[in-house]
Every structure is written in structure tokens, then in C-alpha cells.
Coordinates of C-alpha atoms in Angstrom, one line a residue:
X1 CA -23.7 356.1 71.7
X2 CA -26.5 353.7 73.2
X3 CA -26.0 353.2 77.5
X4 CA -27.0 350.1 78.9
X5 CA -28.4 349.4 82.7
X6 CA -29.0 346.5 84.3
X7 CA -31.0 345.4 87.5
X8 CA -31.0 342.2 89.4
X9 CA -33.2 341.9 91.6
X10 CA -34.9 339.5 94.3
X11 CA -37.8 339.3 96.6
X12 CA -39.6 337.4 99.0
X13 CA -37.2 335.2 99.7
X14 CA -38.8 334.8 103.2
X15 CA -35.6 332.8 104.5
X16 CA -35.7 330.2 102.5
X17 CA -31.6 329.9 102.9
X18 CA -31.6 326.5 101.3
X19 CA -31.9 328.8 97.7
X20 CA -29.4 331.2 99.3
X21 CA -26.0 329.5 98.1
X22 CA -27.6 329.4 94.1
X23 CA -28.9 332.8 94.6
X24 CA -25.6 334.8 96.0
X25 CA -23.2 332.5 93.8
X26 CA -25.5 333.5 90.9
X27 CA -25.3 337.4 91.4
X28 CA -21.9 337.6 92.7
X29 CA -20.4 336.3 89.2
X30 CA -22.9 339.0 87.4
X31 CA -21.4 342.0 90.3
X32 CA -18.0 340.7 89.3
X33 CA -18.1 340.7 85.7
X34 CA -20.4 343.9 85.7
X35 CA -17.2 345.3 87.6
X36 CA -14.6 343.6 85.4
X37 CA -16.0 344.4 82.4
X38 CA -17.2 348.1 83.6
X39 CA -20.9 347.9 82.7
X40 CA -23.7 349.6 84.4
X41 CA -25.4 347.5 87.1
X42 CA -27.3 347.8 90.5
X43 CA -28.8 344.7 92.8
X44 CA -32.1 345.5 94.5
X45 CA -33.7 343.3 97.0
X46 CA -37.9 344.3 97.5
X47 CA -38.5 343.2 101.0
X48 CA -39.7 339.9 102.8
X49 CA -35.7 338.7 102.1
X50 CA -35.8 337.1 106.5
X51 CA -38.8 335.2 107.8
X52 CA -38.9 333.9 111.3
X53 CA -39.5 330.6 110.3
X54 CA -36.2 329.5 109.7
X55 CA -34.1 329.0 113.2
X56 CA -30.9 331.2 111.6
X57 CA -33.6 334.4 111.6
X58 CA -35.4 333.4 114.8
X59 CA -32.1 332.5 117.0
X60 CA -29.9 336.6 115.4
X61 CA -33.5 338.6 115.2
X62 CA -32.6 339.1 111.5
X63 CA -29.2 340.5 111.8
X64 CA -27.6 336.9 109.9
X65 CA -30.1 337.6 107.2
X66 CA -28.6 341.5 106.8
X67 CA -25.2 339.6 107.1
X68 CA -26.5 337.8 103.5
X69 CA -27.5 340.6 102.3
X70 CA -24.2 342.6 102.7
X71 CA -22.0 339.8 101.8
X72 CA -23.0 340.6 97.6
X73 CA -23.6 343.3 98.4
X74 CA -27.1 344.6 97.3
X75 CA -27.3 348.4 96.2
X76 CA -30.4 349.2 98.0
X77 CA -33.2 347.4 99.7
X78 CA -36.6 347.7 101.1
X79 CA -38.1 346.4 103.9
X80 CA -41.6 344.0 103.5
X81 CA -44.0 343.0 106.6
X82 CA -42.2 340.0 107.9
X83 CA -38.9 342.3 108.8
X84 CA -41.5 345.3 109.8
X85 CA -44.3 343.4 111.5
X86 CA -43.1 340.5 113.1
X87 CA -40.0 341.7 114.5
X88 CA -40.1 343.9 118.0
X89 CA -39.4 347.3 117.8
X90 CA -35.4 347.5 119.4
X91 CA -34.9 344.5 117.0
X92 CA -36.1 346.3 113.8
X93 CA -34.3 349.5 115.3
X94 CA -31.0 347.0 115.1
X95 CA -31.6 345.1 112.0
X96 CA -30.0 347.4 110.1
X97 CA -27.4 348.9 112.1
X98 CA -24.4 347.2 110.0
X99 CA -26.1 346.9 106.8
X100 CA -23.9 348.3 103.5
X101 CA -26.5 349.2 101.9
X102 CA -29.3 351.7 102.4
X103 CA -32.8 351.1 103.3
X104 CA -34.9 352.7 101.3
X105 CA -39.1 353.4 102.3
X106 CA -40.8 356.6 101.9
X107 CA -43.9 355.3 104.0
X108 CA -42.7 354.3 107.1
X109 CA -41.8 356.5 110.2
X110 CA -40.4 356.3 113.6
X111 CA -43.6 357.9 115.5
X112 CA -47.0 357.4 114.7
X113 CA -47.5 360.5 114.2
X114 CA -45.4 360.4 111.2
X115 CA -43.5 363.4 112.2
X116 CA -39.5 362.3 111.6
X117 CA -38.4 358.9 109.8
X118 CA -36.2 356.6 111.5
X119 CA -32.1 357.2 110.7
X120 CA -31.8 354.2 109.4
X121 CA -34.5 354.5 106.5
X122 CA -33.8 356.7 103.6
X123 CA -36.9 358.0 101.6
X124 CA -35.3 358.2 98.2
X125 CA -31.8 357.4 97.3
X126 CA -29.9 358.5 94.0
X127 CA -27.1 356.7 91.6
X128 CA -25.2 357.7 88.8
X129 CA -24.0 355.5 86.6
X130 CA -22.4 356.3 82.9
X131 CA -23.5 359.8 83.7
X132 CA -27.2 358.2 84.6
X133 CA -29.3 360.3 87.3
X134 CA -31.1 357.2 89.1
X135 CA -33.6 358.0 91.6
X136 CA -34.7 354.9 94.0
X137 CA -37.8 355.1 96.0
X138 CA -38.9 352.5 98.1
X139 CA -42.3 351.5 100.0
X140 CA -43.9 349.0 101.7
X141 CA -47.3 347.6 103.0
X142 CA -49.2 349.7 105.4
X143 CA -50.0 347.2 108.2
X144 CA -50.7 349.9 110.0
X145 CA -52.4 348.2 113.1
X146 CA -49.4 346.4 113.4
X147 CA -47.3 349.3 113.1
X148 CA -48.8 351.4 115.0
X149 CA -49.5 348.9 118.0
X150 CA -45.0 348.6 118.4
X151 CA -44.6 352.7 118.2
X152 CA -43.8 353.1 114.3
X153 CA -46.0 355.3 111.5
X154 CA -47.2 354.3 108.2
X155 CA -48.7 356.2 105.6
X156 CA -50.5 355.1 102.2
X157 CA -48.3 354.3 99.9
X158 CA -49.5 356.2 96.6
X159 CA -49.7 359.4 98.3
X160 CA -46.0 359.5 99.9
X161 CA -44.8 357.9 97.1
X162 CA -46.1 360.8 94.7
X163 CA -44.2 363.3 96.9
X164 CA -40.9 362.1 96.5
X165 CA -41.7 362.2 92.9
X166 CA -42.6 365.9 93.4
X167 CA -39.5 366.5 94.1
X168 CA -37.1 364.7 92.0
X169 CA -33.9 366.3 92.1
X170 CA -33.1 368.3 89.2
X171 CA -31.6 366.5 86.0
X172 CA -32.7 363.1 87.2
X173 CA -33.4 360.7 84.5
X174 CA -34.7 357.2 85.8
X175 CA -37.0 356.6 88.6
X176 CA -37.0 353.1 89.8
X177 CA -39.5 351.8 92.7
X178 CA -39.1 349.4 95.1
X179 CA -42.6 348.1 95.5
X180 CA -43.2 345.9 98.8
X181 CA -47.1 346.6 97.8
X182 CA -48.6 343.4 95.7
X183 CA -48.8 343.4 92.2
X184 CA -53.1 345.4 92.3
X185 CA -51.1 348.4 94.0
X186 CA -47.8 348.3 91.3
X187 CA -50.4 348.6 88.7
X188 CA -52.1 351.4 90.0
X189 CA -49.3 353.5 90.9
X190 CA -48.2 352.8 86.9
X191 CA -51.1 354.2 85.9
X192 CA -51.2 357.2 88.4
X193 CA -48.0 358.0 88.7
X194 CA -46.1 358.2 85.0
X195 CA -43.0 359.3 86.6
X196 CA -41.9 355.9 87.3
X197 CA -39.7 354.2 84.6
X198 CA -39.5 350.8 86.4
X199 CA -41.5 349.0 89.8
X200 CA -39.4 346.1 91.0
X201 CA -42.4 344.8 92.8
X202 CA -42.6 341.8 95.4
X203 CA -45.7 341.1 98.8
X204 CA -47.8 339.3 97.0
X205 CA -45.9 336.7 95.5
X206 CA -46.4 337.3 92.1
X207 CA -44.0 336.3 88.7
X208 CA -43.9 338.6 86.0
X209 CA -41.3 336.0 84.2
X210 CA -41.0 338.5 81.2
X211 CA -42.3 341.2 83.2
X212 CA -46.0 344.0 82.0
X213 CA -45.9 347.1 80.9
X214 CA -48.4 349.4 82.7
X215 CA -49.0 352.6 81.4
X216 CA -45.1 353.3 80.9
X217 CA -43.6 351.8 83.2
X218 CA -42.1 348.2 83.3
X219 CA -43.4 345.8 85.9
X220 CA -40.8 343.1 87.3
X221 CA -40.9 340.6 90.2
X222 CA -39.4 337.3 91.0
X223 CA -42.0 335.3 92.3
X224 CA -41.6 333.5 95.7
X225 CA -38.9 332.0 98.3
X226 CA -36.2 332.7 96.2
X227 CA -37.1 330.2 93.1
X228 CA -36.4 333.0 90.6
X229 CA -34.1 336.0 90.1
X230 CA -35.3 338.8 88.0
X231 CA -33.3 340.9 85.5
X232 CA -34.3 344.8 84.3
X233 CA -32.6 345.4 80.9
X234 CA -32.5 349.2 80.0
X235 CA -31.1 350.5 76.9
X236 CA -30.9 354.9 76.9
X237 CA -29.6 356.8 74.1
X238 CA -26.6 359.5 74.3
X239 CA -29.0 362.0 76.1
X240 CA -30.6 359.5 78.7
X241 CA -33.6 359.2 76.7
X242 CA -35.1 355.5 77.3
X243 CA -35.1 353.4 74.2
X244 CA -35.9 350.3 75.7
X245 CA -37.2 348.1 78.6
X246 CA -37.0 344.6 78.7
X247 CA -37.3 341.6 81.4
X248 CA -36.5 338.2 82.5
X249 CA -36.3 335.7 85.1
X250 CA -33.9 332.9 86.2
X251 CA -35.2 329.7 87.8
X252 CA -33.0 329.4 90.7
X253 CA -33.2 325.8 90.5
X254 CA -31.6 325.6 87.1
X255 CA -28.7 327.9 87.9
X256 CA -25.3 325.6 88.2
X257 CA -24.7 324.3 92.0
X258 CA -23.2 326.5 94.3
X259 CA -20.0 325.1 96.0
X260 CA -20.3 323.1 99.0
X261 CA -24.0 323.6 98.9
X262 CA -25.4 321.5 101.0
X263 CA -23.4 322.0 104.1
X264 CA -23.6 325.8 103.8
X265 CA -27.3 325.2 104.0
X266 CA -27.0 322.7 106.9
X267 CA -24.6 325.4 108.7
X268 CA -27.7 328.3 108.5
X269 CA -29.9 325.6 110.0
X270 CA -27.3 324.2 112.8
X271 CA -26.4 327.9 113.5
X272 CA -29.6 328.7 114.2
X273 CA -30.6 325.4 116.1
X274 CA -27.1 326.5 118.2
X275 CA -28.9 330.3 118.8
X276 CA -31.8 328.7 120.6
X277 CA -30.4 325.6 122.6
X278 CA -31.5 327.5 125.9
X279 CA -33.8 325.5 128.1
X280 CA -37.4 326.6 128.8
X281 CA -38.8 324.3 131.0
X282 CA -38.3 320.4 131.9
X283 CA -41.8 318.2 131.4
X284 CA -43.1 315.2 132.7
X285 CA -44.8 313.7 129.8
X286 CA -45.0 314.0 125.8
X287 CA -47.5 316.9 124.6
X288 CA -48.3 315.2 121.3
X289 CA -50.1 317.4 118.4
X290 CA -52.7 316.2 116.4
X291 CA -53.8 318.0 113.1
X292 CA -57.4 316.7 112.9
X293 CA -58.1 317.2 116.4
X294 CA -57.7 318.5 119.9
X295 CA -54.8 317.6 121.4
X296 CA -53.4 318.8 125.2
X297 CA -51.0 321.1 123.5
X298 CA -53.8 323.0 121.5
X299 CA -55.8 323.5 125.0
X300 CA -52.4 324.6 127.1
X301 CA -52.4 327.1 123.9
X302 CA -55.9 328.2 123.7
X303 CA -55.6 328.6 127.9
X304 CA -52.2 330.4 127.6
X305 CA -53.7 333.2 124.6
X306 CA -57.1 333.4 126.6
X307 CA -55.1 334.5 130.0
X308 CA -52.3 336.6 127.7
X309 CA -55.6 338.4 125.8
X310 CA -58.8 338.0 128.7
X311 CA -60.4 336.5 125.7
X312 CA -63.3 333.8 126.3
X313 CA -61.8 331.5 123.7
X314 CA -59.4 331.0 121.0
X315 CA -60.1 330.3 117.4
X316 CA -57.4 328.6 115.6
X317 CA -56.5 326.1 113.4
X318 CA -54.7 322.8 114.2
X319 CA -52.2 322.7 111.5
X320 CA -50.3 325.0 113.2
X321 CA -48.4 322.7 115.8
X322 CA -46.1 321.1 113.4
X323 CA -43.9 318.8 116.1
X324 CA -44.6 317.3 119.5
X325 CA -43.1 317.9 122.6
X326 CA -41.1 314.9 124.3
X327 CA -40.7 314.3 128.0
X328 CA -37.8 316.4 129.2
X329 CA -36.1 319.2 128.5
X330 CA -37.7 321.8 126.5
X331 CA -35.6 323.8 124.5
X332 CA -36.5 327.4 122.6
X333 CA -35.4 325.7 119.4
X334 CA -38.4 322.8 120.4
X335 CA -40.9 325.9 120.8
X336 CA -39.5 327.4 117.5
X337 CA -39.8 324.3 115.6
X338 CA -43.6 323.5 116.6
X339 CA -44.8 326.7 116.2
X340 CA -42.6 328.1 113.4
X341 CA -44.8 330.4 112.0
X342 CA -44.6 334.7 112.5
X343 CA -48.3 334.5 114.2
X344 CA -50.0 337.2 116.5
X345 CA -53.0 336.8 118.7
X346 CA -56.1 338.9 117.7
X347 CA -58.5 339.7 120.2
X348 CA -61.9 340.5 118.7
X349 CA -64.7 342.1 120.2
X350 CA -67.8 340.5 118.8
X351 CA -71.7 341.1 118.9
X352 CA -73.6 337.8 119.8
X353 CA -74.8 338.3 116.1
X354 CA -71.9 338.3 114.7
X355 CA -70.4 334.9 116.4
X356 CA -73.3 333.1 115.7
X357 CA -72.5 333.8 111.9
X358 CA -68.5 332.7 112.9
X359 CA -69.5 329.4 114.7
X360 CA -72.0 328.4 112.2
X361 CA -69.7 329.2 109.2
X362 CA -66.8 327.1 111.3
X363 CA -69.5 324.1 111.7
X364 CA -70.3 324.2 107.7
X365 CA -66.7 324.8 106.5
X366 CA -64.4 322.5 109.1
X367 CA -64.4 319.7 107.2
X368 CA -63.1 321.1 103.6
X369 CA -60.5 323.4 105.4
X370 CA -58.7 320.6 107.4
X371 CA -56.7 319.1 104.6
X372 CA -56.3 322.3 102.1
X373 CA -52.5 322.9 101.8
X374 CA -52.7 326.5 103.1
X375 CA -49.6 328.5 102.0
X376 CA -49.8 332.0 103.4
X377 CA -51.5 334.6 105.5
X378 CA -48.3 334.2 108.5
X379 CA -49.4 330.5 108.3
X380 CA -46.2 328.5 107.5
X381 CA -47.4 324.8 108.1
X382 CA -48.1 322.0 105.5
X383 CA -52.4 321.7 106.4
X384 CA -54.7 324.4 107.5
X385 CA -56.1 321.5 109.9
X386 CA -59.2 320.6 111.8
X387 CA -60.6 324.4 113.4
X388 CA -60.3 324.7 117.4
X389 CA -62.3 326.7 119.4
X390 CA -63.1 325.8 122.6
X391 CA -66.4 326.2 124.5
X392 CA -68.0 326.2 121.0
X393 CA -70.7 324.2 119.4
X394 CA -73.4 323.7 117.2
X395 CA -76.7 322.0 117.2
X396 CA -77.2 320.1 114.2
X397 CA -80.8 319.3 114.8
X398 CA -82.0 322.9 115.6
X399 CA -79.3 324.3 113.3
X400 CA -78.1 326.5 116.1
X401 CA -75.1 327.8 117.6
X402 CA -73.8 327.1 120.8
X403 CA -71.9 328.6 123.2
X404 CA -71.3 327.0 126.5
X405 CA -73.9 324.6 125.6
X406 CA -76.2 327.6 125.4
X407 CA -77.7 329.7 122.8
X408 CA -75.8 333.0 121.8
X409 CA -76.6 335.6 123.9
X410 CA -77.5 338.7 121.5
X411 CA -77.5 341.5 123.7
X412 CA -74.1 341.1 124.9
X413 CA -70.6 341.5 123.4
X414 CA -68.0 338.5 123.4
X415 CA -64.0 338.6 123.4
X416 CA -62.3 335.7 121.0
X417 CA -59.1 335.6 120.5
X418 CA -57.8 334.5 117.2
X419 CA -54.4 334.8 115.1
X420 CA -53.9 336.3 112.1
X421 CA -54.3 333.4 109.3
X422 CA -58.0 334.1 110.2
X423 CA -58.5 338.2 109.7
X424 CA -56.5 337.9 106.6
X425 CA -57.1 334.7 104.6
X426 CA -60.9 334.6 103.3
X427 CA -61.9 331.5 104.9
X428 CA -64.4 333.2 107.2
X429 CA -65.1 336.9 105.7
X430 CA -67.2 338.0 109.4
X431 CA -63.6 338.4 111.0
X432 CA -62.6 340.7 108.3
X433 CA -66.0 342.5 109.2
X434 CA -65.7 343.2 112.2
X435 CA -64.2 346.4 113.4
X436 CA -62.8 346.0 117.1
X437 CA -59.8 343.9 116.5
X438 CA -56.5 344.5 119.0
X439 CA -53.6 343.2 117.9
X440 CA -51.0 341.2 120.3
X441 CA -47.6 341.9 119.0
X442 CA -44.7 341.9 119.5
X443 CA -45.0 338.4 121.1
X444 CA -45.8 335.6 119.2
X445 CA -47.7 332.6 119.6
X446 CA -44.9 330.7 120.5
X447 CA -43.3 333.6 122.7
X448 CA -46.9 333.4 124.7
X449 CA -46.8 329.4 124.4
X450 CA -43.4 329.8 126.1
X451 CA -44.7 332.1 128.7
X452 CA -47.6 329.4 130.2
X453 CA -45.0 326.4 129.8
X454 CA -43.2 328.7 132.2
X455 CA -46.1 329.0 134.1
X456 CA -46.7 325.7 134.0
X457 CA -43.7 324.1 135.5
X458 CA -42.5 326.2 138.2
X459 CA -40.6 328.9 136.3
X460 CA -43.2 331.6 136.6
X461 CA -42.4 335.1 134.7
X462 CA -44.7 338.4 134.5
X463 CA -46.3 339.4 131.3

């Protein structure tokens, strides 16, 4: 007698709650009638599920996004960069703490030595289901100079993820991964590892709407910001032989209207705004931002990140102040909302060679960046914007670049501070390049933004 499993399964929702309502309704009918009707199913979610952009995230430190999670509840998850990278260490120690599910993510470790995993991370998980042997693995991206900068480990992927296959429990006959490794890694690890039956895969955003076979296994993901749901069909015969893979996606925003939609995603929004109501500072005037050009806030930013970083000057781009300041009472939900996005600072220790190639290439590029839609690479805004960096200049008539109104000096070293739209989007590939890069986390812009307004006016805290 033919078995049949099925797998639901989201990622990269990034906390886009207003999907949330469509999403949960969605799979909570399928986990009802899967239980009514006693068929075989498990819910995965692959990682990236909270983003500090929304206030909900930013206002609990990701515990109301675990409280989503729960409320289905999902079978297993991993864990992607914006819950490992851009949360501190004692809040990604607690983001878990009440979850009902396990976290699963072979890679990731609580030293940097890589000695012991955390207790709340499982390596490898197993299910049975209609006398099934499921083996879950999970992993997730290696930013390891993020990681290892807040006191975790990470190890490459491939390598820990071919251990646990090593040792597979005895009698265990499906292995499903939990990829949180972009769509280039899922088909790699197909072809190198042949172990795996199935790779839920999420990171980088890709749709497989009727999912790729790779070597043998099946490749699934669900796209983006929760706009599709993705569904593993597997059909095994009486000895848990697999006769088939198959699968599918659901456009979220053709899935029947969840009840009282709207103000459920009002109340994630409201809640949050609620969270960060505390007052920062009080200001005299209106700090206005300007996407196409300097503005006082951009240079109390570039000041506040050169101080925070004893960089010379800040590269950034303008798009990334998204609301003004009005006279009065600053708020942490005002700070939130005009620099939304999970941004570090990057300090960068350059040769004089090596800026000279980075302020010429801003000079020749500035134009055709500022109104490009940018989506991506920590930057959450609606226009990459006008490029900012301060104390920088070019001579169009000599075809030189400037610093201080001077030539770059070559035989000396330079510290620039940057964020991190710029060492990982391909807009200038010499900040890739170059190899001294320290990493400012867990403090974001906004968090060192909030810091100098502090400074600012008269509420003055230490580092």
C-alpha cells in the first residue's frame, strides 16, 4: 500500500506580517484536516521568517515573531542571517527559549571555536510518521565575520552537513534539509551529497514554483516575503522506497482572505509602535532627509559612525533615511522608522591605491545608482540614493581623486567606514577586495544614530 507525505513549507518571510494572517489561516486549515483526516504531514519554516524592519520585531527582539511561529505550529525550523546576524547575542540566546518547535542547524555553535553547540540548536532532528524514519537537518549561511565578531561559531556548510549524514541513524528512510544557503549552494550539496531526498531551500530569494531536481534530490523554495507557500508531495511504497517527488507553490495573494485581516495587521504594527514609544531625546528644529543630497541628518550620521568606528569618513548611500525628524520629542519608534533597515558599520582599512579606485568609481557611478530601486543586501528602503562620503572629491579636469581637496596619499593607509549594502551588493567590487574589514555589530546604524542624538542633546551615554 502506497504512503503519502506532505511538506509545507515557508521562507524568507523577513516580517512581512501584513502576509502573515493569509499565510497562518492557510496552513492552519491544511494541519487541521491533515490531523482530521490522519494523513502524513510536517510544516518547515527555512529561516529569515523576522526582520528588524518591521516595529513588532524591533520593539520584542524577535520573540513576537517565535510567538507566530508557535501559534501553527511549525514542526521544525532553521534559523537565516537576519535572526543570526542582526540580533545581539543574549537576544538570539532568548529567541528561542519558548519556541514549540526545535531549531534545527548543524553549522552553528555557541564558541567560536566550534567546540559545543548552543542548547537551544539541534543538529539533526528525526520524525516518524506511518512508520516513516524522517531525518531533518538544517543549516544556514556562514557569515562568519558576523558571527564570530558577537561570540558564536560557524562552519561551512557542505562539510558539517555531510557529517550528520555520516551518521544517519540506523533504518532512517528520508532525509530532508533545511537549506538557509541560496539556491548555487542547494544545487551543489544535491550533487555532492546523494543522501538527501529533499532541500527546502530559502537566503537567496529564489522560486522554484514547481520545484528542480538536482541529481536526486528535489529542490523547493517559496520565493520572498511571504508571497508564496510551497508544498513537497511524496509518494513511498509499502517498504519506504520513494516512488515519487513532486512540487508546488501557492501565491499568497490568491489564497481566500483571512478574518479580520486588516486589523490583525494594523495590531502587529500598533504593537510594535507601542514597544518603542520611549523618548530619546527632545530637538529644537526638524532634521529633514533628502535622497539626492546631503542633508544635516546624513552629516550627524556620518559624524556619529566616524566617532563610534575612528574612521576618517563614512561611505553611504542616501536612500537610507526614509523619514524626517520633527521638532520635539524623539521617540525610538521615530529612529526605527527612519532608519529601518538591519545595517552594520564597516570599517575598512584601505591603501591610498585602493580609495582612489573607490572615489573615482563613486564619481563615475553616482548618478545611475541614485534612483535604482535597490531591494536587498540589509538595505530595506525604496532608492539606493545619491552616494555620501564626506571629505571626498574628484577633479574632473585632471581626472583625479581628492581627498581633503588633496591628492591621495599613496604611501599611507586610510580608515572608511561604510555599512554593509556596500561590501555585499556589486556596486563597487574594490570593497569586496579588500581584506581588512571590522565589522560593528551588534549595534546598528540606528542604535549608533541614537547614541550621538544622545550626545547631542544633553543626555550623554558611554559607548
Amino acid at each position: 500500500m502506497k504512503k503519502r507525505l506532505t511538506l509545507w513549507h515557508t521562507n524568507d518571510i523577513h516580517s512581512h506580517l501584513e502576509k502573515w494572517p493569509r499565510i497562518f489561516n492557510f496552513l492552519k486549515e491544511k494541519r487541521t484536516a491533515a490531523n482530521k483526516e490522519n494523513k502524513s504531514a510536517l510544516f518547515f519554516d527555512i529561516g529569515d521568517f523576522l526582520d528588524r524592519v518591521h516595529p513588532l520585531t524591533e520593539g520584542t527582539n524577535g520573540l513576537a515573531n517565535t510567538d507566530l511561529l508557535n501559534q501553527l505550529p511549525y514542526d521544525a525550523v532553521t534559523f537565516g542571517n537576519n535572526e543570526g546576524t542582526t540580533l545581539a547575542h543574549e537576544d538570539l540566546e532568548n529567541l528561542y527559549e519558548h519556541a514549540t518547535f526545535p531549531v534545527v542547524c548543524c553549522n552553528f555553535y555557541a564558541d567560536k571555536e566550534r567546540t559545543k553547540q548552543p542548547d537551544w540548536v539541534k543538529s539533526i532532528v528525526y520524525k516518524e510518521i506511518d512508520q516513516v524514519k524522517i531525518a531533518i537537518i538544517g543549516a544556514t549561511a556562514p557569515f562568519r565575520e558576523y558571527y564570530e565578531e558577537m561570540g558564536w561559531g560557524i562552519e561551512e556548510p557542505i562539510s558539517s552537513i555531510q557529517k550528520q549524514v555520516a551518521g544517519l541513524e540506523e533504518g532512517t528512510d528520508l532525509v530532508i534539509l533545511l537549506s538557509h544557503l541560496g539556491l548555487p549552494s542547494d544545487e551543489r550539496i544535491a550533487l555532492e551529497i546523494p543522501e538527501i531526498d529533499v532541500i527546502l531551500g530559502g537566503h537567496t530569494h529564489h522560486l522554484l514554483e514547481t520545484g528542480k531536481v538536482e541529481g536526486n534530490a528535489l529542490l523547493a523554495a517559496a520565493g520572498r516575503w511571504g508571497e508564496y507557500i510551497g508544498k513537497v508531495d511524496i509518494e513511498l511504497d509499502e517498504k519506504n522506497q520513494i516512488l515519487s517527488k513532486t512540487a508546488m507553490t501557492f501565491k499568497t495573494e490568491d489564497l481566500p482572505t483571512a478574518p479580520n485581516e486588516a486589523r490583525e495587521i494594523q495590531g502587529f504594527f500598533d504593537k510594535g509602535r507601542a514597544e518603542l514609544s520611549e523618548k530619546v531625546v527632545a530637538i529644537p528644529g526638524k532634521l529633514a532627509h533628502n535622497w539626492f543630497d546631503d542633508s544635516e541628518i546624513a552629516q550627524i550620521l556620518n559624524a556619529a559612525v566616524c566617532e563610534w568606528t575612528g574612521a576618517e569618513t563614512f561611505v553611504m548611500n542616501a536612500g537610507i533615511f526614509m523619514t524626517d525628524f520633527e521638532a520635539g520629542i524623539v521617540t525610538d519608534f521615530d529612529i526605527h522608522q527612519m532608519l529601518p533597515h538591519p545595517l552594520n558599520a564597516i570599517a575598512l582599512t584601505m591603501s591610498g591605491e585602493e580609495l582612489e579606485i573607490l572615489i573615482d568609481g563613486i564619481y563615475r557611478k553616482k548618478a545611475e545608482l541614485q534612483d535604482i530601486p535597490l531591494r536587498g543586501f540589509g538595505f530595506r528602503g525604496e532608492y539606493f540614493g545619491t552616494v555620501l562620503m564626506d571629505r571626498a572629491d574628484f577633479d574632473l579636469e585632471k581626472q583625479v581623486a581628492l581627498f581633503d581637496n588633496k591628492p591621495i596619499d599613496k604611501t599611507r593607509e586610510y580608515r572608511i567606514a561604510t555599512h554593509d549594502t556596500f561590501v555585499f551588493a556589486p556596486f563597487f567590487p574594490i570593497v569586496k577586495q579588500i581584506k581588512r574589514k571590522e565589522v560593528y555589530t551588534p549595534e546598528l546604524l540606528r542604535d549608533i544614530l541614537k547614541w550621538k542624538l544622545k550626545k547631542m542633546y544633553g543626555q550623554e551615554e558611554d559607548k
